[in-house]
CSV table of C-alpha atoms and ligand atoms in Angstrom, one decimal:
chain,number,residue,atom,x,y,z
N,1,MET,CA,0.0,0.0,0.0
N,2,ALA,CA,1.3,3.5,-0.9
N,3,SER,CA,2.5,5.5,2.1
N,4,PRO,CA,1.0,9.0,2.6
N,5,LEU,CA,4.6,10.0,3.2
N,6,LEU,CA,6.6,11.3,0.3
N,7,LEU,CA,10.0,10.4,1.8
N,8,ASP,CA,10.5,7.7,4.5
N,9,LEU,CA,14.0,6.9,5.8
N,10,LYS,CA,14.3,3.9,8.0
N,11,ASN,CA,17.5,3.2,10.0
N,12,VAL,CA,19.7,4.6,7.3
N,13,ASN,CA,23.4,4.0,7.8
N,14,LYS,CA,26.3,5.2,5.7
N,15,ILE,CA,29.9,4.3,6.4
N,16,PHE,CA,33.0,5.6,4.6
N,17,GLY,CA,35.9,3.3,5.6
N,18,GLN,CA,36.2,3.8,9.4
N,19,ASN,CA,33.9,6.8,9.3
N,20,HIS,CA,30.3,6.1,10.4
N,21,VAL,CA,28.8,9.2,8.8
N,22,LEU,CA,25.0,8.5,9.0
N,23,LYS,CA,23.9,6.7,12.1
N,24,ASP,CA,20.5,5.1,12.0
N,25,ILE,CA,18.7,8.0,10.4
N,26,ASN,CA,14.9,7.8,10.7
N,27,LEU,CA,13.0,10.6,9.0
N,28,GLN,CA,9.6,11.1,7.6
N,29,ILE,CA,8.7,13.9,5.2
N,30,GLU,CA,5.3,14.9,3.9
N,31,LYS,CA,4.4,16.2,0.5
N,32,GLY,CA,4.6,19.9,-0.2
N,33,LYS,CA,6.9,20.8,2.7
N,34,PHE,CA,10.0,22.9,2.7
N,35,ILE,CA,12.4,20.9,4.8
N,36,THR,CA,15.8,22.2,5.9
N,37,PHE,CA,18.8,20.0,6.9
N,38,LEU,CA,20.8,22.1,9.3
N,39,GLY,CA,24.1,21.3,11.0
N,40,PRO,CA,27.8,22.2,11.1
N,41,SER,CA,30.3,21.2,8.5
N,42,GLY,CA,31.0,17.5,8.3
N,43,CYS,CA,27.8,16.3,10.2
N,44,GLY,CA,26.5,14.4,7.1
N,45,LYS,CA,24.0,16.7,5.4
N,46,THR,CA,25.4,16.2,1.9
N,47,THR,CA,25.9,12.5,2.5
N,48,LEU,CA,22.3,12.1,3.3
N,49,LEU,CA,21.1,14.2,0.4
N,50,ARG,CA,23.3,12.1,-2.0
N,51,SER,CA,22.0,8.9,-0.4
N,52,ILE,CA,18.4,10.0,-1.0
N,53,ALA,CA,19.3,11.0,-4.6
N,54,GLY,CA,21.0,7.7,-5.3
N,55,PHE,CA,24.6,8.9,-5.7
N,56,TYR,CA,25.6,6.9,-2.7
N,57,THR,CA,24.5,3.4,-1.8
N,58,ILE,CA,23.6,3.2,1.9
N,59,ASP,CA,25.2,0.4,4.0
N,60,SER,CA,21.9,-0.5,5.8
N,61,GLY,CA,18.4,0.7,6.2
N,62,ASP,CA,15.7,1.6,3.7
N,63,ILE,CA,14.7,4.6,1.6
N,64,PHE,CA,11.1,4.9,0.4
N,65,ILE,CA,9.9,7.6,-2.0
N,66,ALA,CA,6.1,7.8,-2.4
N,67,GLY,CA,5.9,4.3,-0.8
N,68,ASN,CA,8.4,2.7,-3.1
N,69,ARG,CA,11.6,1.3,-1.8
N,70,VAL,CA,14.3,2.9,-3.9
N,71,ASN,CA,17.5,1.5,-2.4
N,72,GLU,CA,18.6,-0.2,-5.6
N,73,LEU,CA,17.5,2.4,-8.0
N,74,PRO,CA,20.0,4.6,-9.8
N,75,PRO,CA,19.7,8.4,-9.5
N,76,TYR,CA,17.9,9.0,-12.8
N,77,LYS,CA,15.1,6.5,-11.8
N,78,ARG,CA,14.5,8.0,-8.4
N,79,GLY,CA,13.3,11.4,-9.7
N,80,THR,CA,15.1,13.4,-7.0
N,81,PRO,CA,17.2,15.9,-8.8
N,82,MET,CA,19.8,17.7,-6.8
N,83,VAL,CA,21.0,21.3,-7.2
N,84,PHE,CA,24.6,21.6,-6.2
N,85,GLN,CA,26.2,24.8,-5.1
N,86,GLU,CA,29.5,24.3,-6.8
N,87,TYR,CA,28.4,23.7,-10.4
N,88,ALA,CA,24.9,24.9,-10.3
N,89,LEU,CA,24.9,25.5,-14.1
N,90,PHE,CA,26.9,24.5,-17.1
N,91,PRO,CA,28.7,27.8,-18.1
N,92,HIS,CA,29.1,26.9,-21.8
N,93,MET,CA,25.4,26.0,-22.3
N,94,THR,CA,22.5,28.4,-22.9
N,95,VAL,CA,19.7,28.6,-20.4
N,96,PHE,CA,17.5,26.4,-22.6
N,97,ASN,CA,20.2,23.7,-22.9
N,98,ASN,CA,20.9,23.9,-19.2
N,99,VAL,CA,17.3,23.2,-18.4
N,100,ALA,CA,16.9,20.6,-21.1
N,101,TYR,CA,20.0,18.6,-19.9
N,102,GLY,CA,18.2,16.1,-17.8
N,103,LEU,CA,15.6,15.4,-20.5
N,104,ASP,CA,18.4,15.1,-23.2
N,105,ILE,CA,20.0,12.4,-21.0
N,106,GLN,CA,16.7,10.5,-20.9
N,107,LYS,CA,16.6,10.9,-24.7
N,108,ARG,CA,13.1,12.4,-24.7
N,109,PRO,CA,11.6,13.4,-28.1
N,110,GLU,CA,12.6,16.9,-29.3
N,111,ASP,CA,9.0,18.5,-29.2
N,112,GLU,CA,8.4,17.2,-25.6
N,113,ILE,CA,11.7,18.7,-24.5
N,114,GLN,CA,10.8,22.0,-26.1
N,115,GLU,CA,7.4,22.0,-24.3
N,116,ARG,CA,8.6,21.0,-20.9
N,117,VAL,CA,11.6,23.4,-20.9
N,118,SER,CA,9.3,26.3,-21.9
N,119,ALA,CA,6.8,25.3,-19.1
N,120,ALA,CA,9.6,25.1,-16.5
N,121,LEU,CA,11.1,28.5,-17.5
N,122,ALA,CA,7.6,30.1,-17.3
N,123,LYS,CA,7.2,28.7,-13.8
N,124,VAL,CA,10.4,30.5,-12.6
N,125,LYS,CA,9.5,33.6,-14.7
N,126,LEU,CA,12.4,33.4,-17.1
N,127,THR,CA,10.5,33.1,-20.4
N,128,GLY,CA,12.4,35.0,-23.1
N,129,LEU,CA,15.9,34.4,-21.7
N,130,GLU,CA,16.3,30.9,-23.3
N,131,GLU,CA,19.4,31.9,-25.4
N,132,ARG,CA,21.3,33.7,-22.6
N,133,TYR,CA,24.4,32.1,-21.1
N,134,PRO,CA,24.8,31.9,-17.3
N,135,HIS,CA,27.4,34.6,-17.1
N,136,GLU,CA,24.9,37.0,-18.7
N,137,MET,CA,22.5,36.6,-15.8
N,138,SER,CA,22.4,37.8,-12.2
N,139,GLY,CA,23.0,35.3,-9.4
N,140,GLY,CA,19.3,35.2,-8.6
N,141,GLN,CA,18.4,34.5,-12.2
N,142,GLN,CA,21.0,31.7,-12.3
N,143,GLN,CA,19.5,30.2,-9.2
N,144,ARG,CA,16.1,30.2,-10.9
N,145,VAL,CA,17.6,28.4,-13.9
N,146,ALA,CA,18.9,25.8,-11.5
N,147,MET,CA,15.4,25.5,-10.1
N,148,ALA,CA,13.9,25.2,-13.6
N,149,ARG,CA,16.4,22.4,-14.3
N,150,ALA,CA,15.0,20.5,-11.3
N,151,LEU,CA,11.4,21.4,-12.1
N,152,VAL,CA,11.5,20.2,-15.7
N,153,MET,CA,12.0,16.6,-14.4
N,154,ASN,CA,8.6,16.7,-12.7
N,155,SER,CA,10.2,15.3,-9.6
N,156,PRO,CA,8.5,14.5,-6.4
N,157,ILE,CA,11.3,16.0,-4.4
N,158,ILE,CA,13.9,18.6,-5.1
N,159,LEU,CA,17.2,18.4,-3.2
N,160,LEU,CA,19.1,21.7,-2.8
N,161,ASP,CA,22.6,21.6,-1.3
N,162,GLU,CA,23.5,25.0,0.0
N,163,PRO,CA,22.4,26.6,-3.2
N,164,LEU,CA,22.8,30.2,-2.0
N,165,SER,CA,26.2,30.1,-0.5
N,166,ASN,CA,27.9,31.7,-3.5
N,167,LEU,CA,25.7,34.8,-3.4
N,168,ASP,CA,26.3,38.0,-1.4
N,169,ALA,CA,24.1,38.7,1.6
N,170,LYS,CA,21.5,41.0,-0.1
N,171,LEU,CA,21.0,38.8,-3.1
N,172,ARG,CA,20.9,35.7,-0.9
N,173,GLU,CA,18.0,37.3,0.9
N,174,GLU,CA,16.2,38.0,-2.4
N,175,VAL,CA,16.7,34.6,-3.8
N,176,ARG,CA,15.7,33.0,-0.5
N,177,VAL,CA,12.3,34.7,-0.8
N,178,GLU,CA,12.0,33.7,-4.4
N,179,LEU,CA,12.8,30.1,-3.7
N,180,ARG,CA,10.2,29.9,-1.0
N,181,THR,CA,7.6,31.6,-3.2
N,182,ILE,CA,8.2,29.2,-6.1
N,183,GLN,CA,8.0,26.2,-3.7
N,184,GLN,CA,4.7,27.4,-2.2
N,185,GLU,CA,3.1,28.4,-5.4
N,186,LEU,CA,3.9,25.1,-7.0
N,187,GLY,CA,3.4,23.0,-3.9
N,188,LEU,CA,6.8,21.5,-4.3
N,189,THR,CA,8.5,19.3,-1.7
N,190,VAL,CA,12.0,20.7,-1.2
N,191,ILE,CA,14.9,19.5,1.0
N,192,TYR,CA,17.3,22.3,1.5
N,193,VAL,CA,20.7,22.0,3.1
N,194,THR,CA,22.3,24.9,4.9
N,195,HIS,CA,24.5,25.6,7.9
N,196,ASP,CA,23.0,29.1,8.2
N,197,GLN,CA,20.5,29.1,11.1
N,198,LEU,CA,18.7,32.3,10.1
N,199,GLU,CA,18.1,30.9,6.7
N,200,ALA,CA,16.8,27.7,8.2
N,201,LEU,CA,14.4,29.5,10.6
N,202,SER,CA,13.1,31.9,8.0
N,203,MET,CA,12.5,29.6,5.1
N,204,SER,CA,11.4,26.2,6.4
N,205,ASP,CA,8.2,24.4,7.3
N,206,GLU,CA,10.4,22.0,9.3
N,207,ILE,CA,14.0,21.9,10.3
N,208,VAL,CA,16.1,18.7,10.8
N,209,VAL,CA,19.1,19.4,13.0
N,210,PHE,CA,22.0,17.1,12.6
N,211,ASN,CA,24.7,16.4,15.2
N,212,LYS,CA,27.6,14.1,13.9
N,213,GLY,CA,25.4,11.9,11.8
N,214,VAL,CA,22.5,11.7,14.2
N,215,ILE,CA,19.2,13.7,14.0
N,216,ASP,CA,19.0,15.6,17.3
N,217,GLN,CA,15.7,17.2,16.5
N,218,HIS,CA,13.1,17.5,13.7
N,219,GLY,CA,10.5,20.2,14.2
N,220,THR,CA,9.0,23.5,13.1
N,221,PRO,CA,11.4,26.5,13.3
N,222,HIS,CA,9.4,27.7,16.4
N,223,GLU,CA,9.8,24.3,18.1
N,224,ILE,CA,13.5,24.2,17.3
N,225,TYR,CA,14.1,27.7,18.6
N,226,TYR,CA,11.9,27.7,21.8
N,227,LYS,CA,11.8,24.0,22.6
N,228,PRO,CA,15.2,22.6,21.7
N,229,ARG,CA,15.5,19.0,22.7
N,230,THR,CA,19.2,19.0,23.4
N,231,GLN,CA,21.8,21.5,24.6
N,232,TYR,CA,23.5,21.0,21.2
N,233,VAL,CA,20.3,22.2,19.4
N,234,ALA,CA,19.8,25.1,21.7
N,235,ASP,CA,23.4,26.2,21.3
N,236,PHE,CA,23.5,25.7,17.6
N,237,ILE,CA,20.4,27.8,16.9
N,238,GLY,CA,21.0,31.3,18.2
N,239,THR,CA,22.2,32.1,21.7
N,240,THR,CA,20.9,30.7,24.9
N,241,ASN,CA,21.5,30.6,28.6
N,242,PHE,CA,21.8,27.3,30.5
N,243,ILE,CA,21.6,26.9,34.2
N,244,PRO,CA,21.9,23.5,36.1
N,245,VAL,CA,18.7,22.7,38.0
N,246,GLU,CA,17.4,19.8,40.1
N,247,VAL,CA,13.9,18.3,39.8
N,248,VAL,CA,12.1,18.6,43.1
N,249,ARG,CA,8.4,18.1,42.2
N,250,ILE,CA,6.5,16.5,39.3
N,251,GLU,CA,2.8,17.1,38.7
N,252,GLY,CA,2.0,15.8,35.3
N,253,SER,CA,3.6,18.1,32.8
N,254,ARG,CA,4.3,20.7,35.5
N,255,ILE,CA,7.9,20.3,36.7
N,256,THR,CA,9.3,22.2,39.7
N,257,VAL,CA,13.1,22.6,39.7
N,258,LYS,CA,15.5,24.1,42.2
N,259,TYR,CA,18.3,26.4,41.1
N,260,GLY,CA,21.0,28.7,42.6
N,261,LYS,CA,22.7,28.5,46.0
N,262,ALA,CA,19.6,29.7,47.9
N,263,GLY,CA,17.6,26.9,46.3
N,264,ARG,CA,14.8,29.0,44.8
N,265,THR,CA,12.3,27.0,42.8
N,266,VAL,CA,10.4,27.6,39.6
N,267,THR,CA,7.7,25.5,37.9
N,268,VAL,CA,7.9,24.9,34.2
N,269,GLU,CA,5.7,23.1,31.7
N,270,SER,CA,7.7,20.3,30.1
N,271,ASP,CA,7.0,17.0,28.2
N,272,LEU,CA,10.2,15.4,29.4
N,273,SER,CA,9.9,12.3,31.5
N,274,LEU,CA,11.9,13.0,34.6
N,275,LYS,CA,12.6,11.7,38.1
N,276,ILE,CA,12.7,13.5,41.4
N,277,GLY,CA,16.4,14.5,42.1
N,278,GLU,CA,17.4,14.4,38.5
N,279,GLN,CA,20.0,17.0,37.5
N,280,ILE,CA,19.0,18.7,34.2
N,281,MET,CA,19.4,22.0,32.5
N,282,LEU,CA,17.1,24.9,32.2
N,283,SER,CA,17.5,27.1,29.1
N,284,VAL,CA,16.3,30.6,28.5
N,285,ARG,CA,16.9,32.9,25.5
N,286,PRO,CA,18.7,36.3,26.0
N,287,GLU,CA,15.6,38.2,24.8
N,288,SER,CA,13.3,36.4,27.3
N,289,LEU,CA,15.2,37.8,30.2
N,290,ARG,CA,14.3,41.1,31.9
N,291,ILE,CA,16.6,43.4,33.9
N,292,ASN,CA,15.6,45.1,37.1
N,293,GLU,CA,11.9,44.6,36.5
N,294,GLN,CA,9.5,43.8,39.3
N,295,ALA,CA,9.4,40.0,39.3
N,296,ASN,CA,6.3,38.0,40.0
N,297,GLU,CA,6.4,35.4,42.7
N,298,HIS,CA,6.4,32.5,40.2
N,299,ASP,CA,9.1,34.0,38.1
N,300,PHE,CA,12.6,32.8,37.6
N,301,VAL,CA,15.0,35.3,39.4
N,302,ILE,CA,18.8,35.6,39.5
N,303,GLN,CA,21.0,38.2,41.1
N,304,ALA,CA,23.9,39.2,39.0
N,305,TYR,CA,26.6,41.8,38.2
N,306,VAL,CA,27.0,43.4,34.8
N,307,SER,CA,30.4,42.5,33.5
N,308,HIS,CA,30.2,44.4,30.2
N,309,SER,CA,27.7,45.2,27.4
N,310,THR,CA,27.7,45.7,23.7
N,311,PHE,CA,25.5,48.2,21.8
N,312,LEU,CA,24.0,46.4,18.8
N,313,GLY,CA,21.7,49.1,17.5
N,314,GLU,CA,18.3,47.7,18.1
N,315,LYS,CA,19.4,46.1,21.4
N,316,GLU,CA,22.1,46.2,24.1
N,317,ARG,CA,23.6,42.8,24.8
N,318,TYR,CA,24.6,42.4,28.5
N,319,PHE,CA,27.1,39.9,29.8
N,320,ALA,CA,26.6,39.3,33.5
N,321,VAL,CA,28.1,37.3,36.3
N,322,ASP,CA,25.9,35.1,38.5
N,323,LYS,CA,26.3,36.2,42.2
N,324,ASP,CA,26.0,32.6,43.2
N,325,THR,CA,29.1,31.4,41.5
N,326,ALA,CA,32.6,32.2,42.6
N,327,ASP,CA,34.3,32.5,39.2
N,328,TRP,CA,34.1,35.8,37.3
N,329,VAL,CA,33.4,34.4,33.9
N,330,PRO,CA,30.1,35.9,32.8
N,331,GLN,CA,27.5,33.2,32.3
N,332,TRP,CA,24.5,35.3,31.5
N,333,ILE,CA,23.6,36.9,28.2
N,334,ILE,CA,20.7,39.3,28.3
N,335,ASP,CA,19.3,41.3,25.4
N,336,ALA,CA,17.5,44.6,26.1
N,337,TYR,CA,15.7,46.1,23.2
N,338,ASP,CA,14.9,49.7,22.4
N,339,ILE,CA,17.0,50.9,25.3
N,340,GLY,CA,17.2,54.6,24.6
N,341,ALA,CA,19.5,56.1,27.2
N,342,THR,CA,19.2,53.3,29.7
N,343,ARG,CA,22.3,51.4,30.5
N,344,TYR,CA,22.7,49.0,33.4
N,345,ARG,CA,25.9,48.7,35.4
N,346,GLY,CA,26.8,47.0,38.7
N,347,SER,CA,24.2,44.8,40.4
N,348,ILE,CA,21.1,43.7,38.5
N,349,GLN,CA,18.3,41.4,38.9
N,350,ILE,CA,17.5,39.1,36.0
N,351,SER,CA,14.1,37.6,35.7
N,352,ALA,CA,11.9,35.6,33.3
N,353,ALA,CA,8.3,34.4,33.3
N,354,PRO,CA,8.0,30.6,33.6
N,355,ASP,CA,6.6,30.2,30.1
N,356,LYS,CA,9.9,31.5,28.7
N,357,LEU,CA,11.8,28.7,30.4
N,358,HIS,CA,12.5,25.4,28.9
N,359,LEU,CA,13.9,22.2,30.4
N,360,ILE,CA,16.5,20.0,28.6
N,361,ASN,CA,17.8,16.7,29.9
N,362,LYS,CA,20.9,16.1,27.8
R,1,LIG,N1,32.9,10.4,-0.7
R,1,LIG,C1,33.3,10.4,0.5
R,1,LIG,N2,34.3,9.5,0.9
R,1,LIG,C2,34.8,9.5,2.2
R,1,LIG,N3,34.3,10.3,3.1
R,1,LIG,C3,33.4,11.1,2.8
R,1,LIG,C4,32.8,11.2,1.5
R,1,LIG,N4,31.9,12.2,1.5
R,1,LIG,C5,31.9,12.7,2.8
R,1,LIG,N5,32.7,12.1,3.6
R,1,LIG,C6,32.9,12.3,5.0
R,1,LIG,O1,31.7,12.2,5.6
R,1,LIG,C7,31.5,13.2,6.6
R,1,LIG,C8,30.3,14.0,6.3
R,1,LIG,O2,30.5,14.7,5.1
R,1,LIG,P1,29.3,15.6,4.5
R,1,LIG,O3,29.8,16.1,3.2
R,1,LIG,O4,28.1,14.8,4.4
R,1,LIG,O5,29.1,16.8,5.5
R,1,LIG,P2,28.2,18.1,5.4
R,1,LIG,O6,27.3,18.0,6.6
R,1,LIG,O7,27.6,18.2,4.1
R,1,LIG,O8,29.3,19.2,5.6
R,1,LIG,P3,29.4,20.7,4.9
R,1,LIG,O9,28.5,21.6,5.7
R,1,LIG,O10,30.9,21.0,5.1
R,1,LIG,O11,29.0,20.6,3.5
R,1,LIG,C9,32.8,14.0,6.7
R,1,LIG,O12,33.6,13.5,7.7
R,1,LIG,C10,33.4,13.7,5.3
R,1,LIG,O13,34.8,13.8,5.4
R,2,LIG,MG1,27.8,19.5,2.5
């Protein structure tokens, strides 16, 4: 029976010599989603993309595309074209020939090629530029040609490996919006690889965070940012504060933890399964902390000293030392927005509402 999932990876492993690069990857992707693979260099993003596309044979596990097991199929039979950053387009070929390339390889009839290339170029709004060469086009237009080249194959999934990394910041932003618009208008399923966190947060329906060949978390950008499952994810996406805490009471999903030398407690909603006495981490984003504001009795509160601060235009970023700890390395980062003339120095109180706090157990 056909699976409702477009892509289903089951216990996928890939080993290069001694290097176990993909470790038991399980991942389900639905049709029409923009999925981002995010992670630092060397964590296996390209390897997984190439395994899905069929350029690498996996060592164990199964890959299903639209319900069909494709492990043994060569790339051209999987229908998962890949757009690579390095050689996005053939420089010596016109736009038309670049887009027609995949169909030429399949030896499709001439009139069918003509028709499908025209349709793909129309979708990315490049009609009329068929005879141009890549060097005669802007970076954004070249990227759209690369998209058309993938679209022309009528593929169920399009795989994009860091397609924007050659572009400058401003153009990157434009092309990012364009890519997302094309994906949404055409209802495409796209897997996009990047190590740029902002890009991932702003473009994706779902983000898959990789940590040394393992998926640490798969969720919406909001979940990944506010409810990171591991310290690695919390650290990798933006900036966060961690403080060690001990579990002292559990009432369903309401977990009370003890923190600091004075043993203050705070109660946080969490779906972790925990035990009394367990040592875990509490994380809170710099923008969720308030300085010297009247704290409510259920709030999280820390006394600290300002070590230094940096003016960043829309905000002032404070670095503060926890009064509970003996060392003078600042552990707290607090962002204060729209500060005007206010600048805190010396002793401060940091607080946060319980709904801004998040528990992590590894
Ligand atoms: N063809 C190959 N042969 C041997 N080892 C490889 C091969 N391709 C990748 N590797 C190794 O597998 C690991 C993961 O590489 P991969 O290219 O998947 O990382 P990545 O997440 O895409 O990194 P980046 O962000 O730098 O592109 C690395 O240790 C790399 O050296
Ligand atoms: Mg890569």
